[in-house]
mmCIF file of C-alpha atoms (C1' of nucleotides) in Angstrom:
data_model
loop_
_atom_site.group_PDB
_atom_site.id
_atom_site.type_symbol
_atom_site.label_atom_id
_atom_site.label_comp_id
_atom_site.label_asym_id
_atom_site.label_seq_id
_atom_site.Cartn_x
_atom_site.Cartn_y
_atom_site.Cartn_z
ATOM 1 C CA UNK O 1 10.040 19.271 4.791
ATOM 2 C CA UNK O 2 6.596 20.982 4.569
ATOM 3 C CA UNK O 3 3.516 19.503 3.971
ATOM 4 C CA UNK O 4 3.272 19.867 0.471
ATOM 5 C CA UNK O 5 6.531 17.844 -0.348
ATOM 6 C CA UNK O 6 5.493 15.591 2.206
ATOM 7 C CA UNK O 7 2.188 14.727 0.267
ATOM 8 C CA UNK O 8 4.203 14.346 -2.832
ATOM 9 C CA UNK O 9 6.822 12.329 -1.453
ATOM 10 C CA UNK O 10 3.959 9.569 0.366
ATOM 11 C CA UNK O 11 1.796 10.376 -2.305
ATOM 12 C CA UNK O 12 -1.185 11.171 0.410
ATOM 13 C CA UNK O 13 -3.766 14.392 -0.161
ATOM 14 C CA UNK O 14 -2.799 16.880 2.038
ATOM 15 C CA UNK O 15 -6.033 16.731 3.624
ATOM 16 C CA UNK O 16 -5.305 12.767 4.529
ATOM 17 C CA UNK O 17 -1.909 14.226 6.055
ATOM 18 C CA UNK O 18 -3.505 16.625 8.450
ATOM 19 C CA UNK O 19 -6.547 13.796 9.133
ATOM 20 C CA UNK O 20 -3.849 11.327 10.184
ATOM 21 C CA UNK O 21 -2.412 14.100 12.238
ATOM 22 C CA UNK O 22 -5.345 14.975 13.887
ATOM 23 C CA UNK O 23 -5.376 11.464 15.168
ATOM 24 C CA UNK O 24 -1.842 10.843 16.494
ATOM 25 C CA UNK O 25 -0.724 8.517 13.657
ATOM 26 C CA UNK O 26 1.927 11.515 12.319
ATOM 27 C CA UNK O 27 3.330 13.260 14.621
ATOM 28 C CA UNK O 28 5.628 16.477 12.711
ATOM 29 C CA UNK O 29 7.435 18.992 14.428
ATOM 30 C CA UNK O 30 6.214 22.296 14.909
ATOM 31 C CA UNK O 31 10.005 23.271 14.462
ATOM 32 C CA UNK O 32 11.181 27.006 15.092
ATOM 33 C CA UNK O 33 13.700 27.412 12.382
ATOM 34 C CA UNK O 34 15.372 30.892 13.032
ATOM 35 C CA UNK O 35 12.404 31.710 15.889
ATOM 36 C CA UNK O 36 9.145 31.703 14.699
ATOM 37 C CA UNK O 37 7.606 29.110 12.294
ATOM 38 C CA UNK O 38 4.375 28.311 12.374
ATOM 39 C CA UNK O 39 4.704 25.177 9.561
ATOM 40 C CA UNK O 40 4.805 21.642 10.706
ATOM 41 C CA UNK O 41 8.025 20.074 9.731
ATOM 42 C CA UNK O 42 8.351 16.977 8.271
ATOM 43 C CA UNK O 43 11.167 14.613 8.685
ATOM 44 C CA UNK O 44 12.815 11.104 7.027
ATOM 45 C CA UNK O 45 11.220 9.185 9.864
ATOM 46 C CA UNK O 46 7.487 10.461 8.686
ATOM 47 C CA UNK O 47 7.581 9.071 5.747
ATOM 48 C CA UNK O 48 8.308 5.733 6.859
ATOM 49 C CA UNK O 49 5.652 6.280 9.209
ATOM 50 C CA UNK O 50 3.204 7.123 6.591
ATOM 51 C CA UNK O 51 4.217 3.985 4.083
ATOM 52 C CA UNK O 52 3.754 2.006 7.437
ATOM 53 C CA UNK O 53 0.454 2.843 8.000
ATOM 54 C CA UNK O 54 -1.108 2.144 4.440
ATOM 55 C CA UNK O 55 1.107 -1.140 4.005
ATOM 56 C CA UNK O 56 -0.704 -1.821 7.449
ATOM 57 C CA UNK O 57 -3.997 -0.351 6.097
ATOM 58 C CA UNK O 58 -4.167 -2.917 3.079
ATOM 59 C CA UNK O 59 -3.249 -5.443 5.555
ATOM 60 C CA UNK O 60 -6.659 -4.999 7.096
ATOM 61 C CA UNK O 61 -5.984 -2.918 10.148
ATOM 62 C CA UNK O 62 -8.287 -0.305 11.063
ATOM 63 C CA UNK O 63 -6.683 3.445 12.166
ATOM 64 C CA UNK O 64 -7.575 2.583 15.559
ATOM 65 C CA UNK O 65 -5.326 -0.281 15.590
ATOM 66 C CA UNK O 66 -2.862 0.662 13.682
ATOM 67 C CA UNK O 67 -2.552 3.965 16.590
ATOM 68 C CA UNK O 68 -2.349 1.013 19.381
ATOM 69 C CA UNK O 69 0.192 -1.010 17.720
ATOM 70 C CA UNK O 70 2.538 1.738 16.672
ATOM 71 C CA UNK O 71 2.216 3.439 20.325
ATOM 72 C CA UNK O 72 2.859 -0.122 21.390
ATOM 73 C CA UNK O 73 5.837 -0.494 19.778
ATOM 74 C CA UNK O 74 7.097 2.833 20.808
ATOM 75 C CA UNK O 75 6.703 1.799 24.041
ATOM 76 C CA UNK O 76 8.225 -1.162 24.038
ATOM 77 C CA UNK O 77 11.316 0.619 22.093
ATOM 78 C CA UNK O 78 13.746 0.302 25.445
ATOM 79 C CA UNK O 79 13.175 -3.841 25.294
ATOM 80 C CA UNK O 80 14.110 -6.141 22.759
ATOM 81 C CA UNK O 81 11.307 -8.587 24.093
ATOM 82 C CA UNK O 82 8.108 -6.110 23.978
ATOM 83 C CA UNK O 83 8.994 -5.384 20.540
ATOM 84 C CA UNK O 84 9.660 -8.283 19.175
ATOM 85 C CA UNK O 85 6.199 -9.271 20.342
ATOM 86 C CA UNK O 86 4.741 -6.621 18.459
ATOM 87 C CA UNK O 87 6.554 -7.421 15.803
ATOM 88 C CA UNK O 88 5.679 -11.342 15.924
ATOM 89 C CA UNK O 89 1.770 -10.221 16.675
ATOM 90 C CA UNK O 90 1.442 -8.947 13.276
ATOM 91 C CA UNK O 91 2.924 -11.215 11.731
ATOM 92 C CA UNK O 92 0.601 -13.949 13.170
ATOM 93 C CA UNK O 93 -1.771 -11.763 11.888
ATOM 94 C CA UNK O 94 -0.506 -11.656 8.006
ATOM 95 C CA UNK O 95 0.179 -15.419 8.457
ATOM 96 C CA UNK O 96 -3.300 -15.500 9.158
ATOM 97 C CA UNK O 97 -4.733 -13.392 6.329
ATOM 98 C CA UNK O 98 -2.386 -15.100 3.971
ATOM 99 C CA UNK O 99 -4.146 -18.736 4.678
ATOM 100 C CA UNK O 100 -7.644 -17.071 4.096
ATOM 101 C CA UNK O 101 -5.696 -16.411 0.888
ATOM 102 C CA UNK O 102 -4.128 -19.186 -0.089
ATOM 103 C CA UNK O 103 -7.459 -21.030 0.605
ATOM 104 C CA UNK O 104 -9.419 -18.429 -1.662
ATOM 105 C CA UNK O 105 -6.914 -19.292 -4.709
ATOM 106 C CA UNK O 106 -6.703 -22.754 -4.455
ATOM 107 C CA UNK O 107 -10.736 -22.676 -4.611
ATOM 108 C CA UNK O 108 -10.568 -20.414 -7.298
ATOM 109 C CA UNK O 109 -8.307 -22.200 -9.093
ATOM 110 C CA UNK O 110 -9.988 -25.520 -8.406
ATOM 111 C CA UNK O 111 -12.801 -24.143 -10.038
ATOM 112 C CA UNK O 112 -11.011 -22.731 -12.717
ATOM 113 C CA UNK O 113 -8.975 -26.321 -14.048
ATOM 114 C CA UNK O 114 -12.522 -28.108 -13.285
ATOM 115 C CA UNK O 115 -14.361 -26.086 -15.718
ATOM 116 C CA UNK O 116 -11.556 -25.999 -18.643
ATOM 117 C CA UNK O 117 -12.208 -29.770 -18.395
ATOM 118 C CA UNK O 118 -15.808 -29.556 -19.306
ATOM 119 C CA UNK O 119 -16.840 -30.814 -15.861
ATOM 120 C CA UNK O 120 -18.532 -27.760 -14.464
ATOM 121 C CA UNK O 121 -21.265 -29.059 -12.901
ATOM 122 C CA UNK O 122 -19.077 -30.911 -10.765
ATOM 123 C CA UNK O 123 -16.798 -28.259 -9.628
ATOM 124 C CA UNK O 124 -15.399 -27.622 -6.355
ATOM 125 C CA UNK O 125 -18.453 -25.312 -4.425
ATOM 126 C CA UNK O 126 -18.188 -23.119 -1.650
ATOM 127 C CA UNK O 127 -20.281 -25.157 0.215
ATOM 128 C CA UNK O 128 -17.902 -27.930 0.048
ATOM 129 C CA UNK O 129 -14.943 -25.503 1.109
ATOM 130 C CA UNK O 130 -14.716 -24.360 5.129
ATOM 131 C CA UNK O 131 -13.609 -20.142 5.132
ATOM 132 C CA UNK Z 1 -34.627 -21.337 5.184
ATOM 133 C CA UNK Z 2 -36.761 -18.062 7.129
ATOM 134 C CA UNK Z 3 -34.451 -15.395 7.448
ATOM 135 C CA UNK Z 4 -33.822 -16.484 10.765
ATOM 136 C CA UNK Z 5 -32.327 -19.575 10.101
ATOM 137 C CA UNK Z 6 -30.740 -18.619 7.146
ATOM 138 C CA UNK Z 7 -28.772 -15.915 9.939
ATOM 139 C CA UNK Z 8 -27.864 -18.736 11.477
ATOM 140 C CA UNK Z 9 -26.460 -20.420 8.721
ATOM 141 C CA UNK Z 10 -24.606 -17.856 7.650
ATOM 142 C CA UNK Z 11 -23.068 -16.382 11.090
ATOM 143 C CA UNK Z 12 -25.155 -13.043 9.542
ATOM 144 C CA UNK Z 13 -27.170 -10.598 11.512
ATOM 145 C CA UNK Z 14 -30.529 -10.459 10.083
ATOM 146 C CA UNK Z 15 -30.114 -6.524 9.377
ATOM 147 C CA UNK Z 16 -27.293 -6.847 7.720
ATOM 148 C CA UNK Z 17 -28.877 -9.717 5.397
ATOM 149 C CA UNK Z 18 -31.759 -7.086 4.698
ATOM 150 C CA UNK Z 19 -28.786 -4.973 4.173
ATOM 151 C CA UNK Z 20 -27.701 -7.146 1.614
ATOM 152 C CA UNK Z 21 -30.772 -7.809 -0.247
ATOM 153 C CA UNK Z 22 -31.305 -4.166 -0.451
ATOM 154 C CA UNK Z 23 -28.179 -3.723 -2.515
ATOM 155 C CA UNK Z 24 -28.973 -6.591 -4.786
ATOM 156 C CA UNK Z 25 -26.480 -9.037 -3.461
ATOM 157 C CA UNK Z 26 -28.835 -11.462 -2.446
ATOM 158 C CA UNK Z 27 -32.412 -12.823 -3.715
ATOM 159 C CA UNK Z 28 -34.071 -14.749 -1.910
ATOM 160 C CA UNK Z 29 -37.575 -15.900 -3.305
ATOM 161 C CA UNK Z 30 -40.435 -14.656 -2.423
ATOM 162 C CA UNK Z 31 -42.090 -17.925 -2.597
ATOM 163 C CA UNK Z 32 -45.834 -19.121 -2.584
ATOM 164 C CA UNK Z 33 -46.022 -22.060 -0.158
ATOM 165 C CA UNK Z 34 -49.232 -22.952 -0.634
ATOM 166 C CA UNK Z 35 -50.756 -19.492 -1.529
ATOM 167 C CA UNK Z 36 -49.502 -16.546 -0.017
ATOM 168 C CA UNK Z 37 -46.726 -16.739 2.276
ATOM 169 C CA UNK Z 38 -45.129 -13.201 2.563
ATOM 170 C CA UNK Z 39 -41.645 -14.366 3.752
ATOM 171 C CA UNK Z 40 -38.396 -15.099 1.960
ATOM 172 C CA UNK Z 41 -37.541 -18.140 1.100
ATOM 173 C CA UNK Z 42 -33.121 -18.590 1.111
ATOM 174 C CA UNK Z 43 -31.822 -22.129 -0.606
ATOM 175 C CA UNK Z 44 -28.676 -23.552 -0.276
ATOM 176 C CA UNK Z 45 -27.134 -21.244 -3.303
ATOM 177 C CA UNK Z 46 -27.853 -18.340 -0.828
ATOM 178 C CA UNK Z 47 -25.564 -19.587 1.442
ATOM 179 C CA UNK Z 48 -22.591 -19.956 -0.851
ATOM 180 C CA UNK Z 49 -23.781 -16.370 -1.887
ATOM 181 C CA UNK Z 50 -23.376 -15.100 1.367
ATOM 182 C CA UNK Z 51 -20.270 -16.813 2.319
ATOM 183 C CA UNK Z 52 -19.061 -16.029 -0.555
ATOM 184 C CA UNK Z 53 -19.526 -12.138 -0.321
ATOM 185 C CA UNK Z 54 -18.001 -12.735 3.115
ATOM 186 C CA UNK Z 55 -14.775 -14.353 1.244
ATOM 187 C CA UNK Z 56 -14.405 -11.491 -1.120
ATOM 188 C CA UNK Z 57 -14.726 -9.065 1.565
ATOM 189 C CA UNK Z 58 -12.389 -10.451 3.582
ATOM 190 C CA UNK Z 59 -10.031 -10.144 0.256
ATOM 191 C CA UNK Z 60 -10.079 -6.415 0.270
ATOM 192 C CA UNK Z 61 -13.432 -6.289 -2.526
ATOM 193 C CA UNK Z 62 -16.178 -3.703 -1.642
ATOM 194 C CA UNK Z 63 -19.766 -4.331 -1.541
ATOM 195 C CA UNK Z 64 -19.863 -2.586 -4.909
ATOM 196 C CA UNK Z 65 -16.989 -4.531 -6.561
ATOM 197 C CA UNK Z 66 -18.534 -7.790 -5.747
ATOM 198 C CA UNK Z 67 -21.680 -6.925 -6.857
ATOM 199 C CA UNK Z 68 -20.391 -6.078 -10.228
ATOM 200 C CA UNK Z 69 -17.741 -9.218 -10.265
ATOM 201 C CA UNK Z 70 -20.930 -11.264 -8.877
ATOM 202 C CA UNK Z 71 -23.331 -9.816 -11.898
ATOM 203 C CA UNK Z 72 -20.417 -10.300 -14.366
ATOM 204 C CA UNK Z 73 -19.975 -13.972 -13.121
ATOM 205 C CA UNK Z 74 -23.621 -14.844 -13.777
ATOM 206 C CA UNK Z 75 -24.054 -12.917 -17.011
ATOM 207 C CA UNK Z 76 -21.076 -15.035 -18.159
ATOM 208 C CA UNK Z 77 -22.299 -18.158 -17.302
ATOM 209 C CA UNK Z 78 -23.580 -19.878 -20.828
ATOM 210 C CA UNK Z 79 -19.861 -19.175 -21.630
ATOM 211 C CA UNK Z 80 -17.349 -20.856 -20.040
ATOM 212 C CA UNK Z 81 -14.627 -18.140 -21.495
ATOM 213 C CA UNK Z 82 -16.030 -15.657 -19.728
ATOM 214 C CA UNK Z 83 -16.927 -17.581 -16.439
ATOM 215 C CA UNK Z 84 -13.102 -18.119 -16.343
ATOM 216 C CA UNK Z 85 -12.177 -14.578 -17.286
ATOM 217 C CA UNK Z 86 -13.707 -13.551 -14.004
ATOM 218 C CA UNK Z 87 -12.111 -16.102 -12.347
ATOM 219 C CA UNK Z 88 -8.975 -15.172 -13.563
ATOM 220 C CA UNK Z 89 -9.517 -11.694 -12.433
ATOM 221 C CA UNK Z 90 -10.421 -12.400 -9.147
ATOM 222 C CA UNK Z 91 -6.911 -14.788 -9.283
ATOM 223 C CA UNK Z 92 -4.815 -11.941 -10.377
ATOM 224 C CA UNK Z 93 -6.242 -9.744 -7.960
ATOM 225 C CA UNK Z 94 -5.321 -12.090 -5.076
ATOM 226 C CA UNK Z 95 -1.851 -13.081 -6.382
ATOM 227 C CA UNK Z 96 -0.994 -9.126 -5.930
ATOM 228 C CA UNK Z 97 -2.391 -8.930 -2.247
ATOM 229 C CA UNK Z 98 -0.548 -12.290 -1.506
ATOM 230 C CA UNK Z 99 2.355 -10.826 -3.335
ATOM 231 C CA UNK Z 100 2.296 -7.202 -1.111
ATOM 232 C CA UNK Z 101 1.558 -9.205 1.985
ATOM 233 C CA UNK Z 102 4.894 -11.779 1.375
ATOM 234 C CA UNK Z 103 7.029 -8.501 1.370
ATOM 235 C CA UNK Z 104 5.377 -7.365 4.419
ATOM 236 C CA UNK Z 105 6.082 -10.716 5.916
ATOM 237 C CA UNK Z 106 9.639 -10.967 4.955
ATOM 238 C CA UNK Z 107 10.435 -7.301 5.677
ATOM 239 C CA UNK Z 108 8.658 -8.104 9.825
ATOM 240 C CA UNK Z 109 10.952 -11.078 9.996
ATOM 241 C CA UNK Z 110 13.884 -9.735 8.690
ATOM 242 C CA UNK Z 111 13.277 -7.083 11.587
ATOM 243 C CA UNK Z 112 12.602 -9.546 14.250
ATOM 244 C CA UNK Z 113 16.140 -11.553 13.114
ATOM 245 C CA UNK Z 114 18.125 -8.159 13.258
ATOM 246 C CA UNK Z 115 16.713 -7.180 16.447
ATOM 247 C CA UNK Z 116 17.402 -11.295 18.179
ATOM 248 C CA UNK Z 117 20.646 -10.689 16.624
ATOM 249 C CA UNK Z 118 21.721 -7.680 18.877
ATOM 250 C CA UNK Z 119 21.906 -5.462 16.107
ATOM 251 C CA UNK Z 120 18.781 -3.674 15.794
ATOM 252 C CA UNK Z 121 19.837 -0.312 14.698
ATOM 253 C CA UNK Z 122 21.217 -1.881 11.747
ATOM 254 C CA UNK Z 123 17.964 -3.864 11.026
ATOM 255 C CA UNK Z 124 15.795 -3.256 7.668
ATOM 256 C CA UNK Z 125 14.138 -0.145 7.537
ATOM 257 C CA UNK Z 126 10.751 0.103 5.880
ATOM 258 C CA UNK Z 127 12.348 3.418 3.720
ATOM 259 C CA UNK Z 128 14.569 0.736 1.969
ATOM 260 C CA UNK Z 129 11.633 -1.043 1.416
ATOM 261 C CA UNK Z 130 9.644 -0.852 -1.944
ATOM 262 C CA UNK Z 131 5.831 -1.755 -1.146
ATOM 263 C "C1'" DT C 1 3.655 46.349 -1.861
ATOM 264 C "C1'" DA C 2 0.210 43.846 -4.194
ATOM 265 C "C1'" DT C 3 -0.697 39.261 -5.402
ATOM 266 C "C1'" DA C 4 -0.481 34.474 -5.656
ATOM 267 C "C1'" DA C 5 0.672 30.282 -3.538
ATOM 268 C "C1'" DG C 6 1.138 27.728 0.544
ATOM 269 C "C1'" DT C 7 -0.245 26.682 5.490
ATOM 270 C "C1'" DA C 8 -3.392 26.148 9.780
ATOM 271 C "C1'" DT C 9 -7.884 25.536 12.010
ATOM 272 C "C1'" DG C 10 -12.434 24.248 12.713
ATOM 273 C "C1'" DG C 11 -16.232 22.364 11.125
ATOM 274 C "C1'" DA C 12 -19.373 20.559 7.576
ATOM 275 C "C1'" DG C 13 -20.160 17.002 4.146
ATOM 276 C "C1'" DT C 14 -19.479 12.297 1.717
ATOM 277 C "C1'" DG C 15 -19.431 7.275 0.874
ATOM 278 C "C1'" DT C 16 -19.347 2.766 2.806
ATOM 279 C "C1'" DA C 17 -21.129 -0.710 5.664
ATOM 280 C "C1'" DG C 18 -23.772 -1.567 8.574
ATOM 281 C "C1'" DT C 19 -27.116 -1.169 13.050
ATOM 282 C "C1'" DC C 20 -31.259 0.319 15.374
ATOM 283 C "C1'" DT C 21 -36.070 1.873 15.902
ATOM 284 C "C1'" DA C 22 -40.880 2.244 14.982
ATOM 285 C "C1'" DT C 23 -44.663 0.402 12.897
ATOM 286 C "C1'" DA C 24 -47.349 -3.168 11.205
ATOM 287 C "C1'" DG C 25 -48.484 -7.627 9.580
ATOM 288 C "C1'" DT C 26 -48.122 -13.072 10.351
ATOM 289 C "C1'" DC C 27 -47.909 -17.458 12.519
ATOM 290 C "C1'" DA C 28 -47.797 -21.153 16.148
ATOM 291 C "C1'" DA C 29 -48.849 -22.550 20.921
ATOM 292 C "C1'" DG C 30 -51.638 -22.519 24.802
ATOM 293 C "C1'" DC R 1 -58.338 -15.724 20.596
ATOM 294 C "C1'" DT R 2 -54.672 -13.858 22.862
ATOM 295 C "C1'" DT R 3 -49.834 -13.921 23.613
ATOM 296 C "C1'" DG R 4 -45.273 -14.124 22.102
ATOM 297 C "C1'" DA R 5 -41.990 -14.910 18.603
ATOM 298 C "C1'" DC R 6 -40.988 -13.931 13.950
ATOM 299 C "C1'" DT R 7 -41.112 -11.105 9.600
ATOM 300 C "C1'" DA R 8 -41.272 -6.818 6.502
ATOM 301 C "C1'" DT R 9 -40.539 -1.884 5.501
ATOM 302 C "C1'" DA R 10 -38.932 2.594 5.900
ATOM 303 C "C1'" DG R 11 -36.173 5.625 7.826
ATOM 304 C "C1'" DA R 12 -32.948 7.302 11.429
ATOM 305 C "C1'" DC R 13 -28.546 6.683 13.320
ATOM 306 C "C1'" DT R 14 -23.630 5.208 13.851
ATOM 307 C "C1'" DA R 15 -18.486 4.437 12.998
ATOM 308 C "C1'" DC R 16 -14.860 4.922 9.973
ATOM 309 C "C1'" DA R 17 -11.953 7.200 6.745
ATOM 310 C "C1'" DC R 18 -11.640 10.576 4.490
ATOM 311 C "C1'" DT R 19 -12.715 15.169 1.687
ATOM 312 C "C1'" DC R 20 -14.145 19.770 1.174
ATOM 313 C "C1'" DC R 21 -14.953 24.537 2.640
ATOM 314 C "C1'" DA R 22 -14.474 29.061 4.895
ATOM 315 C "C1'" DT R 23 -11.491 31.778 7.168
ATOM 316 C "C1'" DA R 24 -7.210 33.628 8.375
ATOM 317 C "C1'" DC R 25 -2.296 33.892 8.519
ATOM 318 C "C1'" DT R 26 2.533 33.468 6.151
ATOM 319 C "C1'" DT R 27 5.831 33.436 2.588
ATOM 320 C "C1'" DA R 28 7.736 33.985 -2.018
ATOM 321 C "C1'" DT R 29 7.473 36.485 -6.429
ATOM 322 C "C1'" DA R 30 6.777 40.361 -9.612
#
DNA sequence: TATAAGTATGGAGTGTAGTCTATAGTCAAG
DNA sequence: CTTGACTATAGACTACACTCCATACTTATA
């Protein structure tokens, strides 16, 4: 796959592509099909790679971190243990995120059922309401 | 509240509560305590303000977005249709994160049972996975 | 074989969200 | 009334995540 059909099958600008490259998080072949072929070659496992890192990025992690816990995990590819710690790190992580969430909606929708009432004024307020 | 306190209260560098004010996301008064005081005064309301800007930030919102949903919320308050309307918003906003960030749950721990099960070449892989 | 479309590289530029520095004015304690 | 802590303002600087540009090479099409 070149880079063109890879940016239409992840749906990233080819400019994202090469920026993601330039930082480790891709890493294509520089394949030599029939010698000499200068093209980067993308594969199956690339795309995956890609949709990982922007379902990671709307899960908060930076670039940086997303780098460290994919190498991580790569590493710890021989043992079963190593990555199912990776593995059980981010999940603490979305667990995390998802509280902060879950506490954001019931607020919201606190609020919400307290003003269809007519009791505004005396609706839940963030002050009342530990982030 | 001096902005020093108010930092305090908040958990807030004091740049970064300049920062703020600069962008219109906070306004403190520039109150006359007894004549001419040339500090900023920050109430209570501030506080909520700020944690709440924290809160939306946390939730994936820009500076810029939660100015506007912030501006929208108080030119909607006489009406309590539209107060709720932005509520709403904000609601349906966070149902889809929650939503995005269930999948990524389940898809992690349907890895982590494949892999404790022996069979991780076999587990889920994120291609078969819609985000 | 000319031409257009695609690819690679390096480097500059952009927007967001701060963070820091310099300068100057203010206030409270000793 | 000086010293030290605090405040205000403007502007420079940073980190991150792109995004664009100039240049040059390669490949497919007419």
């Amino acid at each position: 796959m070149l880079i063109s059909e890879f940016a239409r099958a992840t749906d990233l600008p080819v400019d994202t592509i090469r920026f993601y490259i330039s930082k480790g998080l891709l890493k294509p072949e520089r394949s030599a099909k029939g010698g000499s072929n200068p093209y980067q070659t993308f594969r199956r496992e690339d795309v995956t790679a890609a949709r990982m890192i922007r379902l990671q990025q709307t899960l908060g992690y930076s670039l940086g971190e997303i780098l460290a816990l994919n190498e991580e995990y790569r590493a710890g590819e021989q043992s079963c243990e190593r990555t199912i710690a990776v593995l059980q790190k981010q999940i603490a992580r979305l667990e995390e995120r998802k509280a902060a969430l879950d506490a954001a909606l019931s607020f919201l929708h606190g609020k919400v059922n307290w003003i269809k009432a007519g009791k505004r004024d005396d609706a839940p307020r963030l002050e009342d309401y530990q982030c």
